Amino acid sequence: MRRIHIFDTTLRDGEQAPGCTMNPREKVELARQLERLGVDVIEAGFPVSSPDDFAAVQEVARTVTRSTVAALCRAVRGDIEVAAQALKPAQKSRLHVFIATSDLHLSEKLCITREKALGMISDSVAYACTLCDDVEFSAEDATRSDRDFLLTALNAAVDAGAGTINVPDTVGYITPEEMGELIAWLKQNLHRKRNGEEVVLSVHCHNDLGMAVANSLAAVRAGADQVEGTINGIGERAGNAALEEVIMALDTRGQCYRAETGIHLRQIYRTSRLLSTIVGQKIPPNKPVVGRNAFNHEAGIHQHGVLKNPLTYEIMSPQTIGIYDNDLVLGKHSGKHAFTQRVEELGYTLPGEALEKAFTRFLALADRKKTVTNKDIEAIVGAAGYAIPETYRLHSFVVNSGTVISATAVVKLLRDGEEMEQVARGDGPIDAAFKAIDSIVQVGFQLVNYSIHSVTEGEDAQGEVVVKLRRGKRSVTGRGLSTDIFEASLKAYLNAVNKIIAQ
């Protein structure tokens, strides 16, 4: 079967989704997990867009060793030079050059002629090839471009040295039937590379009409060699093709598509969970493959069938994507060896210091709960993804609230060993506690979102709180985990505050 390359653009295109901004440290954490997942290419960012993006691409390039690290750049020499500079530390790098090819974009956005665009494609790709051996060219809005001109533009990129040609459905306009026919036609008519080999033909589909995954699979069936997308399908507007869905479709229906990937399937679930933790967005319960309800069966006839043979209603098993089926519990008497073994069984890799901190959090949780389940451990390990140096740390708090008294909160924080305490009133105990923190840190920002959900079940379940703060045009996400809702809320708020201070 053909080997399909998986190009992950969660760190670049996915981050463009409202509320999904990641700082460089979070991007590196997710890049490490994407490499464990086994993606072929990690698009780390758009270096020329901001100093933060340049730093993130540079750090991802320095960290990742097995996957190719790509950086996006317009068909402009300055962009290409900045991207190449950011990619210097990478063991395997790719310059991803793009320009629009539809008449709408050329006339209304770029204000250039077709001839000018062709010249820019040839010049920029040729220049990129002098700085990097691996160059990909994307024709933005390809699916709304005049077909003959699109082919001319793509062939100009091939002739200039591009080894990968990408066909983006930038606004999610095309249908699967049209996509399949377009890719088959391009496959027949694209020039070969200078050494006589075929170029790698890629697709990048958006989900505006809910067909991104279907379009990607139609392209594979028609001969595409690479699929671009994001974890959990995040991205601008309605998002990108959800890679976990594409990957599992190819695994489950491999004979249909006569194609496979090199993805480590058991890392899918924890990659999805890590992204959800980092960007502070819950995975919808009915999300295919990784949603909470994907392997739950409520109807009696379904439950009866699954108990007799899971294949009656499950076309893939939860274990395949890394949902660990053995939920043997741990407690406060479980030692570090048992905890470490469970972490490894769940598929996580923690360096020494991170493992020590996770074990400390496990012991603290075990003192509060009778039993600690796999979901609890996953939440503890996931917390490592948003741990940052703490300028302020929660020492203690007292809240008072009721129907006949004003809500008040007394919050004590630590900064460099110094205790700082404030009392505040608010519209409820959470609001009062947040105002007390504001009085201590005295950093101007606005709370734009607050959400809480239960990590596990039962009266002693852990709650995870996610808050989003805005300062000027920048937004940050903070997260907190505890069996106490108030404590989780304060931890989340302080996590976001510390990020603002660190920036």
Tab-separated table of C-alpha atoms in Angstrom, residues 14-369:
chain	number	residue	atom	x	y	z
A	14	GLY	CA	-4.514	25.590	14.066
A	15	GLU	CA	-3.270	28.390	16.296
A	16	GLN	CA	-5.135	30.900	14.106
A	17	ALA	CA	-8.433	29.701	15.602
A	18	PRO	CA	-9.854	32.267	18.057
A	19	GLY	CA	-8.692	31.469	21.587
A	20	CYS	CA	-6.130	28.870	20.496
A	21	THR	CA	-3.000	31.006	20.831
A	22	MET	CA	0.019	29.141	22.205
A	23	ASN	CA	3.220	30.566	23.639
A	24	PRO	CA	6.621	29.180	22.494
A	25	ARG	CA	6.900	26.851	25.495
A	26	GLU	CA	3.477	25.335	24.807
A	27	LYS	CA	4.317	24.918	21.129
A	28	VAL	CA	7.463	22.999	22.014
A	29	GLU	CA	5.521	20.758	24.404
A	30	LEU	CA	2.966	19.952	21.698
A	31	ALA	CA	5.691	19.488	19.062
A	32	ARG	CA	7.329	16.835	21.249
A	33	GLN	CA	4.026	14.973	21.410
A	34	LEU	CA	3.447	15.327	17.666
A	35	GLU	CA	6.840	13.720	17.125
A	36	ARG	CA	5.841	10.843	19.431
A	37	LEU	CA	2.668	10.543	17.376
A	38	GLY	CA	4.873	10.073	14.333
A	39	VAL	CA	3.771	12.892	12.042
A	40	ASP	CA	6.096	13.346	9.079
A	41	VAL	CA	6.114	17.149	9.056
A	42	ILE	CA	5.429	19.661	11.836
A	43	GLU	CA	4.669	23.156	10.562
A	44	ALA	CA	5.911	25.179	13.514
A	45	GLY	CA	4.766	28.651	12.493
A	46	PHE	CA	5.072	31.742	10.305
A	47	PRO	CA	8.390	33.243	11.510
A	48	VAL	CA	8.123	36.644	9.850
A	49	SER	CA	4.720	37.329	11.453
A	50	SER	CA	6.091	38.123	14.939
A	51	PRO	CA	9.154	37.737	17.186
A	52	ASP	CA	7.210	35.179	19.268
A	53	ASP	CA	6.506	33.064	16.202
A	54	PHE	CA	10.147	33.258	15.125
A	55	ALA	CA	11.259	32.147	18.616
A	56	ALA	CA	8.721	29.310	18.662
A	57	VAL	CA	9.805	27.977	15.256
A	58	GLN	CA	13.446	28.210	16.289
A	59	GLU	CA	12.858	26.336	19.541
A	60	VAL	CA	10.754	23.628	17.873
A	61	ALA	CA	13.500	23.258	15.236
A	62	ARG	CA	16.038	22.848	18.034
A	63	THR	CA	13.906	20.280	19.909
A	64	VAL	CA	12.459	17.994	17.232
A	65	THR	CA	14.847	15.401	15.817
A	66	ARG	CA	12.799	12.857	13.825
A	67	SER	CA	10.011	14.831	12.146
A	68	THR	CA	10.698	17.482	9.506
A	69	VAL	CA	10.110	21.005	10.827
A	70	ALA	CA	8.473	23.397	8.353
A	71	ALA	CA	8.087	27.172	8.396
A	72	LEU	CA	5.591	29.126	6.324
A	73	CYS	CA	6.647	32.092	4.183
A	74	ARG	CA	5.084	34.224	1.485
A	75	ALA	CA	6.639	34.256	-1.979
A	76	VAL	CA	8.863	37.118	-0.858
A	77	ARG	CA	12.634	36.939	-0.322
A	78	GLY	CA	12.487	38.637	3.075
A	79	ASP	CA	9.977	36.088	4.389
A	80	ILE	CA	12.041	33.206	3.028
A	81	GLU	CA	15.255	34.478	4.628
A	82	VAL	CA	13.595	34.906	8.042
A	83	ALA	CA	12.032	31.432	7.847
A	84	ALA	CA	15.354	29.850	6.855
A	85	GLN	CA	17.050	31.588	9.779
A	86	ALA	CA	14.450	30.275	12.225
A	87	LEU	CA	14.884	26.733	10.868
A	88	LYS	CA	18.682	26.699	11.171
A	89	PRO	CA	18.783	24.453	14.280
A	90	ALA	CA	16.568	21.789	12.655
A	91	GLN	CA	17.989	18.406	11.708
A	92	LYS	CA	15.351	18.179	8.936
A	93	SER	CA	13.767	21.390	7.682
A	94	ARG	CA	11.299	22.528	5.019
A	95	LEU	CA	10.529	25.966	3.633
A	96	HIS	CA	6.833	26.263	2.820
A	97	VAL	CA	6.313	29.015	0.220
A	98	PHE	CA	2.830	30.189	-0.746
A	99	ILE	CA	0.985	32.664	-2.921
A	100	ALA	CA	-2.642	32.847	-4.056
A	101	THR	CA	-3.570	31.694	-7.561
A	102	SER	CA	-7.304	32.442	-7.819
A	103	ASP	CA	-8.272	35.504	-9.859
A	104	LEU	CA	-10.273	36.762	-6.872
A	105	HIS	CA	-7.233	36.774	-4.597
A	106	LEU	CA	-4.843	38.038	-7.271
A	107	SER	CA	-6.990	41.049	-8.175
A	108	GLU	CA	-8.660	41.915	-4.867
A	109	LYS	CA	-6.031	40.984	-2.277
A	110	LEU	CA	-2.635	41.018	-3.983
A	111	CYS	CA	-3.483	43.458	-6.799
A	112	ILE	CA	-1.189	41.668	-9.243
A	113	THR	CA	-1.572	39.982	-12.630
A	114	ARG	CA	-1.280	36.276	-13.350
A	115	GLU	CA	2.027	36.933	-15.081
A	116	LYS	CA	3.384	38.735	-12.026
A	117	ALA	CA	2.305	35.822	-9.806
A	118	LEU	CA	4.082	33.310	-12.044
A	119	GLY	CA	7.284	35.344	-11.859
A	120	MET	CA	7.047	35.528	-8.061
A	121	ILE	CA	6.515	31.762	-7.839
A	122	SER	CA	9.557	30.943	-9.976
A	123	ASP	CA	11.831	33.460	-8.236
A	124	SER	CA	10.791	32.689	-4.661
A	125	VAL	CA	10.869	28.893	-4.990
A	126	ALA	CA	14.242	28.990	-6.744
A	127	TYR	CA	15.619	31.242	-4.000
A	128	ALA	CA	14.177	29.029	-1.254
A	129	CYS	CA	15.939	26.044	-2.835
A	130	THR	CA	19.278	27.808	-2.347
A	131	LEU	CA	18.599	28.004	1.404
A	132	CYS	CA	16.930	24.631	2.029
A	133	ASP	CA	16.948	21.252	0.265
A	134	ASP	CA	13.261	20.638	1.025
A	135	VAL	CA	10.823	23.203	-0.418
A	136	GLU	CA	7.034	22.974	-0.579
A	137	PHE	CA	4.866	25.299	-2.646
A	138	SER	CA	1.204	26.040	-1.891
A	139	ALA	CA	-1.249	27.704	-4.263
A	140	GLU	CA	-3.582	29.516	-1.872
A	141	ASP	CA	-7.268	29.256	-2.863
A	142	ALA	CA	-6.288	26.579	-5.380
A	143	THR	CA	-9.762	25.032	-5.552
A	144	ARG	CA	-11.292	28.315	-6.789
A	145	SER	CA	-8.486	28.985	-9.268
A	146	ASP	CA	-8.780	28.665	-13.026
A	147	ARG	CA	-7.663	25.085	-13.600
A	148	ASP	CA	-5.292	25.747	-16.475
A	149	PHE	CA	-3.640	28.645	-14.677
A	150	LEU	CA	-3.387	26.572	-11.483
A	151	LEU	CA	-1.519	23.869	-13.388
A	152	THR	CA	0.772	26.462	-14.966
A	153	ALA	CA	1.539	27.932	-11.527
A	154	LEU	CA	2.212	24.546	-9.942
A	155	ASN	CA	4.460	23.489	-12.795
A	156	ALA	CA	6.385	26.752	-12.472
A	157	ALA	CA	7.049	25.813	-8.841
A	158	VAL	CA	8.144	22.301	-9.807
A	159	ASP	CA	10.455	23.624	-12.512
A	160	ALA	CA	11.971	26.028	-9.966
A	161	GLY	CA	12.798	23.132	-7.630
A	162	ALA	CA	9.822	22.505	-5.319
A	163	GLY	CA	9.674	18.884	-4.184
A	164	THR	CA	6.171	19.065	-2.689
A	165	ILE	CA	3.164	20.735	-4.322
A	166	ASN	CA	0.201	21.552	-2.086
A	167	VAL	CA	-3.384	22.136	-3.222
A	168	PRO	CA	-5.231	24.064	-0.499
A	169	ASP	CA	-9.006	24.247	-0.318
A	170	THR	CA	-8.502	27.504	1.564
A	171	VAL	CA	-12.168	28.355	2.139
A	172	GLY	CA	-13.624	24.831	2.272
A	173	TYR	CA	-15.461	25.255	-1.027
A	174	ILE	CA	-14.817	22.072	-2.999
A	175	THR	CA	-16.756	18.782	-2.786
A	176	PRO	CA	-15.185	15.299	-2.499
A	177	GLU	CA	-16.137	14.402	-6.071
A	178	GLU	CA	-14.556	17.588	-7.412
A	179	MET	CA	-11.459	17.161	-5.260
A	180	GLY	CA	-10.887	13.609	-6.451
A	181	GLU	CA	-11.235	14.638	-10.070
A	182	LEU	CA	-8.893	17.641	-9.624
A	183	ILE	CA	-6.159	15.626	-7.905
A	184	ALA	CA	-6.329	12.843	-10.510
A	185	TRP	CA	-5.995	15.457	-13.288
A	186	LEU	CA	-3.071	17.190	-11.574
A	187	LYS	CA	-1.371	13.846	-10.963
A	188	GLN	CA	-1.423	13.211	-14.714
A	189	ASN	CA	-0.296	16.674	-15.790
A	190	LEU	CA	2.225	17.900	-13.226
A	191	HIS	CA	5.839	18.106	-14.377
A	192	ARG	CA	8.382	15.776	-12.865
A	193	LYS	CA	11.181	17.016	-10.645
A	194	ARG	CA	14.587	17.824	-12.069
A	195	ASN	CA	15.849	14.326	-11.261
A	196	GLY	CA	12.888	12.742	-13.038
A	197	GLU	CA	10.970	11.708	-9.913
A	198	GLU	CA	7.338	12.608	-9.297
A	199	VAL	CA	6.645	15.479	-6.928
A	200	VAL	CA	4.826	14.836	-3.659
A	201	LEU	CA	1.234	16.003	-4.210
A	202	SER	CA	-0.418	17.338	-1.064
A	203	VAL	CA	-3.857	18.639	-0.017
A	204	HIS	CA	-4.814	21.112	2.700
A	205	CYS	CA	-8.575	21.186	3.320
A	206	HIS	CA	-10.693	23.527	5.420
A	207	ASN	CA	-14.000	22.548	6.955
A	208	ASP	CA	-16.374	25.417	6.140
A	209	LEU	CA	-18.952	23.048	4.633
A	210	GLY	CA	-18.054	20.134	6.905
A	211	MET	CA	-16.217	18.214	4.164
A	212	ALA	CA	-12.530	18.683	5.039
A	213	VAL	CA	-11.917	15.058	6.030
A	214	ALA	CA	-14.018	13.710	3.141
A	215	ASN	CA	-12.152	15.944	0.680
A	216	SER	CA	-8.789	14.831	2.082
A	217	LEU	CA	-9.716	11.166	1.742
A	218	ALA	CA	-11.054	11.715	-1.781
A	219	ALA	CA	-7.693	13.271	-2.649
A	220	VAL	CA	-5.831	10.267	-1.238
A	221	ARG	CA	-7.961	7.913	-3.273
A	222	ALA	CA	-7.187	9.971	-6.372
A	223	GLY	CA	-3.430	9.768	-5.781
A	224	ALA	CA	-2.459	12.489	-3.259
A	225	ASP	CA	0.694	11.625	-1.343
A	226	GLN	CA	0.371	13.986	1.658
A	227	VAL	CA	-2.507	15.223	3.820
A	228	GLU	CA	-2.261	18.437	5.820
A	229	GLY	CA	-4.465	19.143	8.829
A	230	THR	CA	-4.623	19.742	12.557
A	231	ILE	CA	-5.254	17.779	15.728
A	232	ASN	CA	-8.916	18.036	16.776
A	233	GLY	CA	-9.540	19.911	13.505
A	234	ILE	CA	-8.809	23.312	15.043
A	235	GLY	CA	-8.130	26.272	12.771
A	236	GLU	CA	-9.581	29.412	11.270
A	237	ARG	CA	-13.366	29.661	10.935
A	238	ALA	CA	-14.713	26.065	10.959
A	239	GLY	CA	-11.213	24.641	11.191
A	240	ASN	CA	-9.025	22.246	9.205
A	241	ALA	CA	-9.229	18.571	8.366
A	242	ALA	CA	-9.027	16.670	11.666
A	243	LEU	CA	-5.903	14.547	11.329
A	244	GLU	CA	-7.027	11.923	13.854
A	245	GLU	CA	-10.103	11.281	11.683
A	246	VAL	CA	-8.088	11.052	8.463
A	247	ILE	CA	-5.548	8.744	10.102
A	248	MET	CA	-8.140	6.380	11.578
A	249	ALA	CA	-10.131	6.330	8.332
A	250	LEU	CA	-6.995	5.203	6.502
A	251	ASP	CA	-6.255	2.628	9.208
A	252	THR	CA	-9.816	1.288	9.416
A	253	ARG	CA	-10.480	1.365	5.651
A	254	GLY	CA	-6.947	0.856	4.381
A	255	GLN	CA	-7.986	-1.646	1.732
A	256	CYS	CA	-10.506	0.825	0.367
A	257	TYR	CA	-7.958	3.610	-0.020
A	258	ARG	CA	-4.960	1.311	-0.565
A	259	ALA	CA	-2.978	3.628	1.632
A	260	GLU	CA	-1.522	3.759	5.139
A	261	THR	CA	0.365	6.138	7.409
A	262	GLY	CA	3.353	5.774	9.722
A	263	ILE	CA	1.423	7.142	12.703
A	264	HIS	CA	1.721	5.555	16.158
A	265	LEU	CA	-2.006	5.123	16.704
A	266	ARG	CA	-1.802	4.686	20.483
A	267	GLN	CA	-0.564	8.265	20.759
A	268	ILE	CA	-3.669	9.756	19.129
A	269	TYR	CA	-5.793	10.144	22.259
A	270	ARG	CA	-3.093	11.700	24.426
A	271	THR	CA	-2.113	14.100	21.617
A	272	SER	CA	-5.725	15.215	21.381
A	273	ARG	CA	-5.942	15.594	25.162
A	274	LEU	CA	-2.697	17.557	25.367
A	275	LEU	CA	-3.859	20.046	22.729
A	276	SER	CA	-7.195	20.405	24.524
A	277	THR	CA	-5.333	21.162	27.749
A	278	ILE	CA	-2.953	23.664	26.164
A	279	VAL	CA	-5.545	25.726	24.280
A	280	GLY	CA	-8.211	25.362	26.968
A	281	GLN	CA	-10.906	23.999	24.660
A	282	LYS	CA	-12.853	20.879	25.565
A	283	ILE	CA	-13.145	18.084	23.051
A	284	PRO	CA	-16.842	17.872	22.024
A	285	PRO	CA	-18.404	14.680	23.436
A	286	ASN	CA	-19.569	13.559	19.993
A	287	LYS	CA	-16.232	14.310	18.297
A	288	PRO	CA	-15.320	11.350	16.040
A	289	VAL	CA	-12.451	9.140	17.257
A	290	VAL	CA	-11.488	11.098	20.402
A	291	GLY	CA	-14.803	12.398	21.828
A	292	ARG	CA	-16.047	11.106	25.173
A	293	ASN	CA	-19.035	9.400	23.526
A	294	ALA	CA	-17.061	7.808	20.680
A	295	PHE	CA	-16.915	4.472	22.524
A	296	ASN	CA	-19.934	4.849	24.857
A	297	HIS	CA	-23.118	2.895	24.251
A	298	GLU	CA	-26.376	3.799	26.004
A	299	ALA	CA	-29.011	1.959	23.998
A	300	GLY	CA	-29.704	-1.447	25.521
A	301	ILE	CA	-29.496	-3.333	22.235
A	302	HIS	CA	-26.117	-1.711	21.531
A	303	GLN	CA	-24.794	-2.558	24.993
A	304	HIS	CA	-25.927	-6.159	24.605
A	305	GLY	CA	-24.169	-6.451	21.258
A	306	VAL	CA	-20.921	-4.830	22.455
A	307	LEU	CA	-20.773	-7.083	25.512
A	308	LYS	CA	-21.003	-10.143	23.272
A	309	ASN	CA	-18.647	-8.812	20.600
A	310	PRO	CA	-17.381	-5.195	20.422
A	311	LEU	CA	-17.278	-5.423	16.616
A	312	THR	CA	-21.088	-5.345	16.539
A	313	TYR	CA	-21.062	-1.574	17.143
A	314	GLU	CA	-17.380	-0.548	17.259
A	315	ILE	CA	-15.350	-0.358	14.043
A	316	MET	CA	-12.220	0.461	16.046
A	317	SER	CA	-11.254	-0.176	19.638
A	318	PRO	CA	-10.483	2.503	22.233
A	319	GLN	CA	-7.190	0.735	22.957
A	320	THR	CA	-6.105	1.331	19.343
A	321	ILE	CA	-5.957	5.099	19.873
A	322	GLY	CA	-4.451	4.828	23.363
A	323	ILE	CA	-7.444	4.817	25.701
A	324	TYR	CA	-6.125	2.471	28.353
A	325	ASP	CA	-8.697	-0.209	29.223
A	326	ASN	CA	-7.266	-1.403	32.542
A	327	ASP	CA	-8.506	1.119	35.101
A	328	LEU	CA	-6.936	-0.457	38.185
A	329	VAL	CA	-6.809	2.260	40.823
A	330	LEU	CA	-3.859	3.604	42.753
A	331	GLY	CA	-3.928	5.053	46.256
A	332	LYS	CA	-1.770	6.908	48.741
A	333	HIS	CA	0.078	3.693	49.593
A	334	SER	CA	1.082	3.118	45.973
A	335	GLY	CA	4.773	3.771	45.535
A	336	LYS	CA	6.689	5.730	42.945
A	337	HIS	CA	7.436	2.564	40.981
A	338	ALA	CA	3.733	1.758	40.587
A	339	PHE	CA	2.987	5.341	39.595
A	340	THR	CA	5.843	5.429	37.068
A	341	GLN	CA	4.731	2.123	35.570
A	342	ARG	CA	1.164	3.393	35.181
A	343	VAL	CA	2.352	6.603	33.522
A	344	GLU	CA	4.376	4.553	31.036
A	345	GLU	CA	1.451	2.173	30.438
A	346	LEU	CA	-0.696	5.183	29.609
A	347	GLY	CA	1.876	6.094	26.970
A	348	TYR	CA	3.417	9.186	28.534
A	349	THR	CA	7.107	9.994	28.660
A	350	LEU	CA	8.239	12.282	31.468
A	351	PRO	CA	11.822	13.375	32.104
A	352	GLY	CA	13.177	12.987	35.656
A	353	GLU	CA	12.180	16.360	37.117
A	354	ALA	CA	8.735	16.327	35.495
A	355	LEU	CA	8.137	12.790	36.815
A	356	GLU	CA	9.094	13.876	40.338
A	357	LYS	CA	6.664	16.786	40.199
A	358	ALA	CA	3.914	14.584	38.797
A	359	PHE	CA	4.461	12.025	41.570
A	360	THR	CA	4.293	14.798	44.185
A	361	ARG	CA	0.954	15.949	42.713
A	362	PHE	CA	-0.222	12.331	42.706
A	363	LEU	CA	0.555	11.942	46.433
A	364	ALA	CA	-1.247	15.204	47.218
A	365	LEU	CA	-4.291	14.006	45.271
A	366	ALA	CA	-4.185	10.547	46.887
A	367	ASP	CA	-4.455	12.234	50.300
A	368	ARG	CA	-7.713	13.826	49.181
A	369	LYS	CA	-9.214	10.918	47.238
